[in-house]
Structure formats: C-alpha cells, structure tokens
GROMACS .gro file of C-alpha atoms in nm:
model
  330
    1MET     CA    1  -7.329  -1.212 -11.376
    2ALA     CA    2  -7.064  -1.437 -11.328
    3ASP     CA    3  -6.851  -1.219 -11.397
    4HIS     CA    4  -6.902  -1.051 -11.089
    5HIS     CA    5  -6.904  -1.301 -10.942
    6ALA     CA    6  -6.538  -1.452 -10.999
    7ALA     CA    7  -6.391  -1.064 -10.978
    8ALA     CA    8  -6.603  -1.069 -10.608
    9GLU     CA    9  -6.368  -1.401 -10.486
   10ASP     CA   10  -6.064  -1.188 -10.475
   11ARG     CA   11  -6.223  -0.921 -10.285
   12ALA     CA   12  -6.252  -0.889  -9.896
   13TRP     CA   13  -6.595  -0.881  -9.763
   14PRO     CA   14  -6.619  -0.603  -9.451
   15GLY     CA   15  -6.818  -0.706  -9.184
   16ARG     CA   16  -7.156  -0.503  -9.098
   17ALA     CA   17  -6.941  -0.324  -8.801
   18ALA     CA   18  -6.638  -0.239  -9.031
   19LEU     CA   19  -6.804  -0.067  -9.307
   20VAL     CA   20  -7.018   0.107  -8.963
   21THR     CA   21  -6.687   0.202  -8.762
   22HIS     CA   22  -6.542   0.328  -9.107
   23ALA     CA   23  -6.870   0.561  -9.182
   24ARG     CA   24  -6.834   0.667  -8.855
   25GLU     CA   25  -6.515   0.843  -8.960
   26THR     CA   26  -6.624   0.925  -9.306
   27ILE     CA   27  -6.883   1.198  -9.183
   28ALA     CA   28  -6.692   1.341  -8.862
   29ARG     CA   29  -6.439   1.435  -9.169
   30GLY     CA   30  -6.700   1.480  -9.422
   31SER     CA   31  -6.961   1.689  -9.285
   32LYS     CA   32  -6.947   1.803  -8.932
   33SER     CA   33  -7.277   1.942  -8.979
   34PHE     CA   34  -7.458   1.650  -9.066
   35ALA     CA   35  -7.246   1.466  -8.815
   36ALA     CA   36  -7.359   1.650  -8.550
   37ALA     CA   37  -7.724   1.625  -8.628
   38SER     CA   38  -7.730   1.259  -8.720
   39GLN     CA   39  -7.582   1.151  -8.350
   40LEU     CA   40  -8.025   1.249  -8.234
   41PHE     CA   41  -8.065   0.977  -8.415
   42ASP     CA   42  -8.174   0.622  -8.270
   43LYS     CA   43  -7.851   0.379  -8.298
   44THR     CA   44  -8.023   0.140  -8.589
   45THR     CA   45  -8.100   0.512  -8.766
   46ARG     CA   46  -7.791   0.630  -8.710
   47GLU     CA   47  -7.594   0.350  -8.835
   48ARG     CA   48  -7.796   0.342  -9.182
   49VAL     CA   49  -7.752   0.729  -9.203
   50TRP     CA   50  -7.346   0.684  -9.202
   51LEU     CA   51  -7.317   0.361  -9.410
   52LEU     CA   52  -7.557   0.634  -9.711
   53TYR     CA   53  -7.327   0.889  -9.664
   54ALA     CA   54  -7.016   0.680  -9.686
   55TRP     CA   55  -7.160   0.621 -10.005
   56CYS     CA   56  -7.250   0.964 -10.120
   57ARG     CA   57  -6.922   1.135  -9.992
   58ALA     CA   58  -6.681   0.856 -10.196
   59CYS     CA   59  -6.910   0.911 -10.511
   60ASP     CA   60  -6.846   1.293 -10.467
   61ASP     CA   61  -6.450   1.293 -10.414
   62ILE     CA   62  -6.381   1.034 -10.673
   63ALA     CA   63  -6.615   1.243 -10.984
   64ASP     CA   64  -6.407   1.615 -10.830
   65GLU     CA   65  -6.124   1.431 -10.751
   66GLN     CA   66  -6.230   1.547 -10.409
   67ASP     CA   67  -6.077   1.458 -10.017
   68MET     CA   68  -6.320   1.406  -9.781
   69GLY     CA   69  -6.521   1.762 -10.030
   70GLY     CA   70  -6.166   2.003 -10.034
   71GLU     CA   71  -6.049   2.212 -10.325
   72LEU     CA   72  -6.187   1.999 -10.639
   73GLY     CA   73  -5.873   1.917 -10.851
   74THR     CA   74  -5.805   1.985 -11.189
   75THR     CA   75  -5.732   1.693 -11.391
   76PRO     CA   76  -5.859   1.731 -11.771
   77GLY     CA   77  -6.178   1.690 -11.787
   78GLY     CA   78  -6.052   1.362 -12.022
   79ASP     CA   79  -6.057   1.119 -11.720
   80ALA     CA   80  -6.373   1.249 -11.607
   81GLY     CA   81  -6.526   0.950 -11.802
   82ASP     CA   82  -6.373   0.701 -11.636
   83ARG     CA   83  -6.427   0.867 -11.289
   84LEU     CA   84  -6.817   0.819 -11.286
   85ALA     CA   85  -6.788   0.501 -11.517
   86MET     CA   86  -6.668   0.361 -11.176
   87ILE     CA   87  -6.888   0.560 -10.986
   88ARG     CA   88  -7.135   0.332 -11.138
   89ARG     CA   89  -6.989  -0.011 -11.172
   90LEU     CA   90  -6.919   0.004 -10.741
   91THR     CA   91  -7.283   0.113 -10.727
   92GLY     CA   92  -7.384  -0.167 -10.964
   93LEU     CA   93  -7.185  -0.416 -10.786
   94ALA     CA   94  -7.294  -0.324 -10.460
   95LEU     CA   95  -7.681  -0.242 -10.530
   96ALA     CA   96  -7.660  -0.691 -10.664
   97GLY     CA   97  -7.505  -0.784 -10.314
   98LEU     CA   98  -7.150  -0.815 -10.378
   99PRO     CA   99  -6.837  -0.711 -10.253
  100THR     CA  100  -6.673  -0.424 -10.467
  101GLY     CA  101  -6.313  -0.356 -10.290
  102ASN     CA  102  -6.407  -0.011 -10.153
  103PRO     CA  103  -6.595   0.048  -9.841
  104ASN     CA  104  -6.819   0.294  -9.903
  105PHE     CA  105  -6.966   0.118 -10.164
  106ASP     CA  106  -6.993  -0.197  -9.949
  107ALA     CA  107  -7.164   0.043  -9.735
  108LEU     CA  108  -7.441   0.115 -10.003
  109GLY     CA  109  -7.413  -0.211 -10.049
  110VAL     CA  110  -7.590  -0.306  -9.659
  111VAL     CA  111  -7.758  -0.004  -9.607
  112ALA     CA  112  -7.976  -0.089  -9.965
  113ALA     CA  113  -8.020  -0.437  -9.873
  114GLU     CA  114  -8.161  -0.354  -9.474
  115CYS     CA  115  -8.414  -0.009  -9.612
  116GLY     CA  116  -8.469  -0.122  -9.993
  117LEU     CA  117  -8.278   0.141 -10.202
  118THR     CA  118  -8.301   0.127 -10.545
  119ARG     CA  119  -8.110   0.093 -10.886
  120ALA     CA  120  -8.301   0.409 -10.955
  121MET     CA  121  -8.247   0.615 -10.664
  122ALA     CA  122  -7.893   0.582 -10.640
  123GLU     CA  123  -7.862   0.637 -11.039
  124ASP     CA  124  -8.102   0.971 -10.989
  125VAL     CA  125  -7.763   1.072 -10.731
  126ILE     CA  126  -7.450   0.956 -11.017
  127GLU     CA  127  -7.670   1.187 -11.294
  128GLY     CA  128  -7.536   1.517 -11.094
  129PHE     CA  129  -7.234   1.343 -11.125
  130ALA     CA  130  -7.303   1.324 -11.517
  131LEU     CA  131  -7.382   1.654 -11.566
  132ASP     CA  132  -7.017   1.775 -11.394
  133ALA     CA  133  -6.855   1.516 -11.625
  134ALA     CA  134  -7.033   1.683 -11.921
  135ASP     CA  135  -6.891   2.055 -11.817
  136TRP     CA  136  -7.283   2.129 -11.769
  137THR     CA  137  -7.379   2.464 -11.627
  138PRO     CA  138  -7.744   2.572 -11.532
  139ARG     CA  139  -7.925   2.826 -11.761
  140GLY     CA  140  -8.202   2.949 -11.605
  141GLU     CA  141  -8.371   2.865 -11.235
  142ALA     CA  142  -8.497   2.517 -11.373
  143ASP     CA  143  -8.157   2.383 -11.522
  144LEU     CA  144  -8.017   2.501 -11.161
  145LEU     CA  145  -8.276   2.331 -10.934
  146ARG     CA  146  -8.217   1.980 -11.157
  147TYR     CA  147  -7.880   2.006 -11.079
  148CYS     CA  148  -7.983   2.029 -10.695
  149PHE     CA  149  -8.240   1.804 -10.752
  150HIS     CA  150  -7.947   1.538 -10.819
  151VAL     CA  151  -7.688   1.580 -10.616
  152ALA     CA  152  -7.876   1.689 -10.330
  153GLY     CA  153  -8.240   1.560 -10.346
  154ALA     CA  154  -8.202   1.309 -10.446
  155VAL     CA  155  -7.983   1.252 -10.189
  156GLY     CA  156  -8.257   1.360  -9.937
  157VAL     CA  157  -8.558   1.086 -10.105
  158MET     CA  158  -8.220   0.824 -10.033
  159MET     CA  159  -8.201   0.964  -9.721
  160ALA     CA  160  -8.616   0.970  -9.577
  161VAL     CA  161  -8.611   0.594  -9.719
  162VAL     CA  162  -8.315   0.497  -9.420
  163MET     CA  163  -8.568   0.675  -9.199
  164GLY     CA  164  -8.863   0.446  -9.233
  165VAL     CA  165  -9.061   0.673  -9.487
  166ALA     CA  166  -9.234   0.407  -9.732
  167PRO     CA  167  -9.089   0.434 -10.097
  168ASP     CA  168  -9.421   0.515 -10.209
  169ASP     CA  169  -9.500   0.833  -9.992
  170ASP     CA  170  -9.444   1.057 -10.306
  171ASP     CA  171  -9.515   1.333 -10.081
  172THR     CA  172  -9.328   1.273  -9.811
  173LEU     CA  173  -9.032   1.210 -10.073
  174ASP     CA  174  -9.103   1.503 -10.251
  175ARG     CA  175  -9.009   1.728  -9.869
  176ALA     CA  176  -8.696   1.564  -9.832
  177CYS     CA  177  -8.626   1.680 -10.163
  178ASP     CA  178  -8.719   1.997 -10.078
  179LEU     CA  179  -8.464   1.978  -9.769
  180GLY     CA  180  -8.145   1.834 -10.004
  181LEU     CA  181  -8.298   2.173 -10.227
  182ALA     CA  182  -8.246   2.423  -9.943
  183PHE     CA  183  -7.883   2.235  -9.866
  184GLN     CA  184  -7.701   2.272 -10.185
  185LEU     CA  185  -7.887   2.607 -10.318
  186GLY     CA  186  -7.705   2.710  -9.981
  187ASN     CA  187  -7.394   2.523 -10.063
  188ILE     CA  188  -7.396   2.669 -10.400
  189ALA     CA  189  -7.401   3.049 -10.260
  190ARG     CA  190  -7.129   2.934  -9.995
  191ASP     CA  191  -6.858   2.778 -10.253
  192VAL     CA  192  -6.887   3.021 -10.523
  193ALA     CA  193  -6.512   3.048 -10.519
  194GLU     CA  194  -6.415   2.739 -10.447
  195ASP     CA  195  -6.590   2.653 -10.761
  196ASP     CA  196  -6.496   2.961 -10.969
  197ARG     CA  197  -6.073   2.762 -10.871
  198GLY     CA  198  -6.209   2.434 -10.972
  199GLY     CA  199  -6.344   2.627 -11.296
  200ARG     CA  200  -6.718   2.584 -11.189
  201CYS     CA  201  -6.989   2.765 -11.208
  202TYR     CA  202  -7.327   2.685 -11.068
  203LEU     CA  203  -7.492   3.062 -11.073
  204PRO     CA  204  -7.765   3.075 -11.315
  205ALA     CA  205  -7.654   3.244 -11.702
  206GLU     CA  206  -8.008   3.412 -11.667
  207TRP     CA  207  -7.922   3.498 -11.310
  208LEU     CA  208  -7.571   3.655 -11.416
  209ALA     CA  209  -7.686   3.863 -11.715
  210GLU     CA  210  -7.977   3.983 -11.565
  211ALA     CA  211  -7.695   4.112 -11.285
  212ASP     CA  212  -7.490   4.256 -11.536
  213ILE     CA  213  -7.228   4.044 -11.448
  214PRO     CA  214  -7.035   3.900 -11.757
  215PRO     CA  215  -6.941   3.504 -11.781
  216GLY     CA  216  -6.712   3.372 -11.597
  217GLU     CA  217  -6.597   3.748 -11.436
  218GLN     CA  218  -6.840   3.686 -11.140
  219LEU     CA  219  -6.545   3.735 -10.844
  220ARG     CA  220  -6.376   4.082 -10.988
  221PRO     CA  221  -6.380   4.308 -10.715
  222CYS     CA  222  -6.653   4.522 -11.004
  223TYR     CA  223  -6.868   4.237 -10.958
  224ARG     CA  224  -6.877   4.184 -10.555
  225ALA     CA  225  -7.135   4.391 -10.489
  226ALA     CA  226  -7.456   4.289 -10.759
  227LEU     CA  227  -7.325   3.908 -10.696
  228VAL     CA  228  -7.461   3.976 -10.339
  229GLY     CA  229  -7.761   4.026 -10.477
  230VAL     CA  230  -7.731   3.681 -10.678
  231ALA     CA  231  -7.626   3.496 -10.353
  232GLN     CA  232  -7.933   3.679 -10.150
  233ARG     CA  233  -8.198   3.478 -10.440
  234LEU     CA  234  -8.016   3.130 -10.392
  235ALA     CA  235  -8.088   3.185  -9.967
  236ALA     CA  236  -8.394   3.306 -10.054
  237LEU     CA  237  -8.534   3.009 -10.278
  238ALA     CA  238  -8.303   2.792 -10.049
  239ALA     CA  239  -8.552   2.933  -9.758
  240GLN     CA  240  -8.833   2.838  -9.962
  241TYR     CA  241  -8.691   2.480  -9.982
  242GLU     CA  242  -8.659   2.428  -9.584
  243ALA     CA  243  -9.028   2.571  -9.555
  244SER     CA  244  -9.137   2.299  -9.714
  245ALA     CA  245  -8.900   2.003  -9.673
  246ARG     CA  246  -9.007   2.135  -9.238
  247VAL     CA  247  -9.359   2.004  -9.317
  248GLY     CA  248  -9.288   1.657  -9.398
  249ALA     CA  249  -8.993   1.652  -9.082
  250ALA     CA  250  -9.308   1.602  -8.896
  251ARG     CA  251  -9.443   1.313  -9.025
  252LEU     CA  252  -9.135   1.131  -8.850
  253GLY     CA  253  -9.096   1.028  -8.544
  254PHE     CA  254  -8.956   1.250  -8.260
  255ARG     CA  255  -8.574   1.145  -8.315
  256GLN     CA  256  -8.574   1.183  -8.677
  257ARG     CA  257  -8.716   1.430  -8.685
  258TRP     CA  258  -8.488   1.652  -8.416
  259ALA     CA  259  -8.214   1.549  -8.650
  260ILE     CA  260  -8.335   1.693  -8.932
  261LEU     CA  261  -8.455   1.990  -8.761
  262SER     CA  262  -8.138   1.994  -8.700
  263ALA     CA  263  -7.978   1.975  -8.994
  264ALA     CA  264  -8.257   2.236  -9.143
  265GLY     CA  265  -8.082   2.458  -8.973
  266ILE     CA  266  -7.723   2.445  -8.910
  267TYR     CA  267  -7.744   2.461  -9.286
  268GLY     CA  268  -7.956   2.719  -9.347
  269ALA     CA  269  -7.726   2.926  -9.138
  270ILE     CA  270  -7.504   2.921  -9.432
  271ALA     CA  271  -7.706   3.018  -9.703
  272ARG     CA  272  -7.785   3.334  -9.397
  273LYS     CA  273  -7.467   3.387  -9.319
  274VAL     CA  274  -7.376   3.394  -9.720
  275ALA     CA  275  -7.673   3.648  -9.798
  276ALA     CA  276  -7.586   3.894  -9.479
  277GLY     CA  277  -7.187   3.871  -9.526
  278GLY     CA  278  -7.105   4.085  -9.840
  279PRO     CA  279  -6.904   4.156 -10.139
  280ARG     CA  280  -6.542   4.033  -9.941
  281VAL     CA  281  -6.804   3.670  -9.765
  282TRP     CA  282  -6.625   3.492 -10.001
  283ASP     CA  283  -6.234   3.567  -9.927
  284LYS     CA  284  -6.303   3.298  -9.670
  285ARG     CA  285  -6.545   2.946  -9.599
  286VAL     CA  286  -6.846   3.000  -9.395
  287PHE     CA  287  -6.929   2.777  -9.145
  288THR     CA  288  -7.157   2.736  -8.852
  289SER     CA  289  -6.906   2.744  -8.512
  290ARG     CA  290  -6.942   2.456  -8.279
  291GLY     CA  291  -7.122   2.661  -8.070
  292GLU     CA  292  -7.357   2.786  -8.331
  293LYS     CA  293  -7.441   2.369  -8.398
  294ILE     CA  294  -7.521   2.351  -8.007
  295GLY     CA  295  -7.768   2.643  -8.042
  296TRP     CA  296  -7.927   2.521  -8.344
  297VAL     CA  297  -7.965   2.162  -8.215
  298LEU     CA  298  -8.113   2.281  -7.923
  299ARG     CA  299  -8.395   2.485  -8.119
  300ALA     CA  300  -8.457   2.227  -8.335
  301GLY     CA  301  -8.583   1.983  -7.970
  302LEU     CA  302  -8.827   2.330  -7.920
  303GLN     CA  303  -8.947   2.276  -8.290
  304ALA     CA  304  -8.964   1.901  -8.315
  305LEU     CA  305  -9.224   1.923  -7.969
  306GLY     CA  306  -9.436   2.167  -8.166
  307ARG     CA  307  -9.641   2.193  -8.528
  308PRO     CA  308  -9.443   2.347  -8.832
  309ARG     CA  309  -9.555   2.675  -8.953
  310ARG     CA  310  -9.758   2.633  -9.316
  311ALA     CA  311  -9.525   2.612  -9.624
  312LYS     CA  312  -9.648   2.658  -9.961
  313ARG     CA  313  -9.506   2.417 -10.191
  314PRO     CA  314  -9.192   2.557 -10.464
  315GLN     CA  315  -9.287   2.590 -10.809
  316TRP     CA  316  -9.020   2.303 -10.855
  317SER     CA  317  -9.085   1.988 -10.683
  318ARG     CA  318  -8.882   1.613 -10.698
  319SER     CA  319  -9.207   1.460 -10.974
  320SER     CA  320  -9.185   1.821 -11.165
  321LEU     CA  321  -8.802   1.855 -11.209
  322LYS     CA  322  -8.735   1.496 -11.327
  323ALA     CA  323  -9.013   1.536 -11.528
  324TRP     CA  324  -8.841   1.873 -11.675
  325ALA     CA  325  -8.524   1.658 -11.710
  326SER     CA  326  -8.687   1.416 -11.872
  327ARG     CA  327  -8.824   1.612 -12.154
  328ARG     CA  328  -8.467   1.761 -12.193
  329GLY     CA  329  -8.348   1.463 -12.266
  330ALA     CA  330  -8.141   1.445 -11.963
   0.00000   0.00000   0.00000
C-alpha cells in the first residue's frame, strides 16, 4: 500500500464535478441508447450511473483495443494479458480510494465510495475480460450465459446497487442481472459479423452444430438462413431474461423504473430487429433510431405506472451461473 501511495503522489486527483462531466461525455459517445435512458434518473442517480458506465466502457475498450465500442483490435493475443493486468491494477487503485491517472477509473473510485460497490462486484465484471483474453468460446447455453453474466449481468448488479438496491437483496439483484443478460444476448446476435472480423465467435458451438453450420463458416452465404435461426434463438432467450428483469424493475422508484424499462425496450428492440431481419441483417449494424428511442421512452413511462406481467424465472440465474462457473474452475 505504501508503494501505491507513493505512486499516487505524481497523479492529479480530479474533482467529482470534472469526473461527472467526463463520464457524461463518455456515455454520450459510447451508448446513445443508455445515455437517452439515463436522462430519466434523478440527478444523483444519473451522475452515479454515468460514473460507473465510464469505468465499464474504459475496461471494455482497453480489453478489446477499441474506441468507444468500435471495431475490435487485432493485436496478437499475447498482449491481452498485459491489458487485463492494467485493468485489474487501475481498478484496485480506484477501489482503494487512490488516484489512478485515468478519469474513467477515478470515476469508479468515486461511485464505489458513495454506493458501497465492492471489489468482488468489480471482479465479476473483469472476469469477462479474462475469458476474452484466454480466447474463450462458448460450447453450450450455460457457457454462453456465464459469459453474458460476467460482461453484462454483473454490470447490472452494480448498476442496481448504484440505484439504491441493498447489496443483500439477492432476488432484486438477480433480476437486475437478468436485464444485463438480455442486453448482452441481443448484442451477440447483432454483432456476429463484427465479432467475426475480430476473430471471435460467441455463438455456442452446440447451437451451430445443431444448425449444421461448420465452425467459423457462419457468415458464408450458404449458411446465412441457418444463422438467422440461431439469432432468433438468441432473441428468444433475451426476451425471457427481459421479462424477468421487468419484475425486478417494479421494485425501484418511479424515475429509476422508467429509465430501466426504457433501456429494456430500446435494447430489446435491437434483438427483435436482428431476429426479423433475414439473412442480410449482418450486412450493416442494426440500431434504433432517435424516433424509436423516444417511442420506447414514452411507452416505458406508461409501463412504469402499472404492474409488470408475471414472468417465470429463466433456468440460469446469477446465483446458479456463479455456482456453475465455480465448478468449472473459473
């Protein structure tokens, strides 16, 4: 710790207001959908969500050599371990309350101190980057959902705590995790071509085999129709998790509930567009327009006033996924 303090002396500690401004600019560039939904939060929650997003975005970009979630980098995998070590080092400094020299990680330090985010929560997220660093690919559905938990579900848990959910409210945190799982399943369906260009595939090998798609051949024209079926399977799974998450959102305050339901509708629309887009859907990136976002925000406002539909819990929850990963030696 003494070495950390000595190193910290050479770094400037940005004020909270400067970090919030930086985080707001980051989310505006990195996720227009989430930026739109975040405007519905009260000021304090909105700022904390932005701060946490800045850390998530920075970790993702460092791990994948991206700029605000753009095309994946192509540096040989030997550097991936160094990038992962950097993420862990800077995150450790931030959670220890020390300046890091990087505003995105300093942002985590601020929001963690204000909301009680823990090292274990952050490590759940970082484990997703570790899977990518190891060139991991999913074999079956549980593998897929394990990855989705680390890269998105665990973020949902942290976001829920930022919104005021008690760290020991396991059921509500499980529902928050479910929303992250839904988001990531939709992202995987949308980003098949982008991931392929980066040398990655998050489609379960068992699913591809069932669709008679040879490994690495999913984007060839002769397999595109079968690939649509795989995307539809992803979208259907995402819908299950989205429905479960809506039950948890009902336990939040009105403005927070409205924001979460807006995000659920906007991201859910992406998965549904991919599922309905046909074999050429991966020729260009699927997105929701500004008008569509406004429509989902208005619809979510009405939904936030009512009660959510009852939804059966999906087979794999946050708790069962963590237990399964532990048995696998994660």
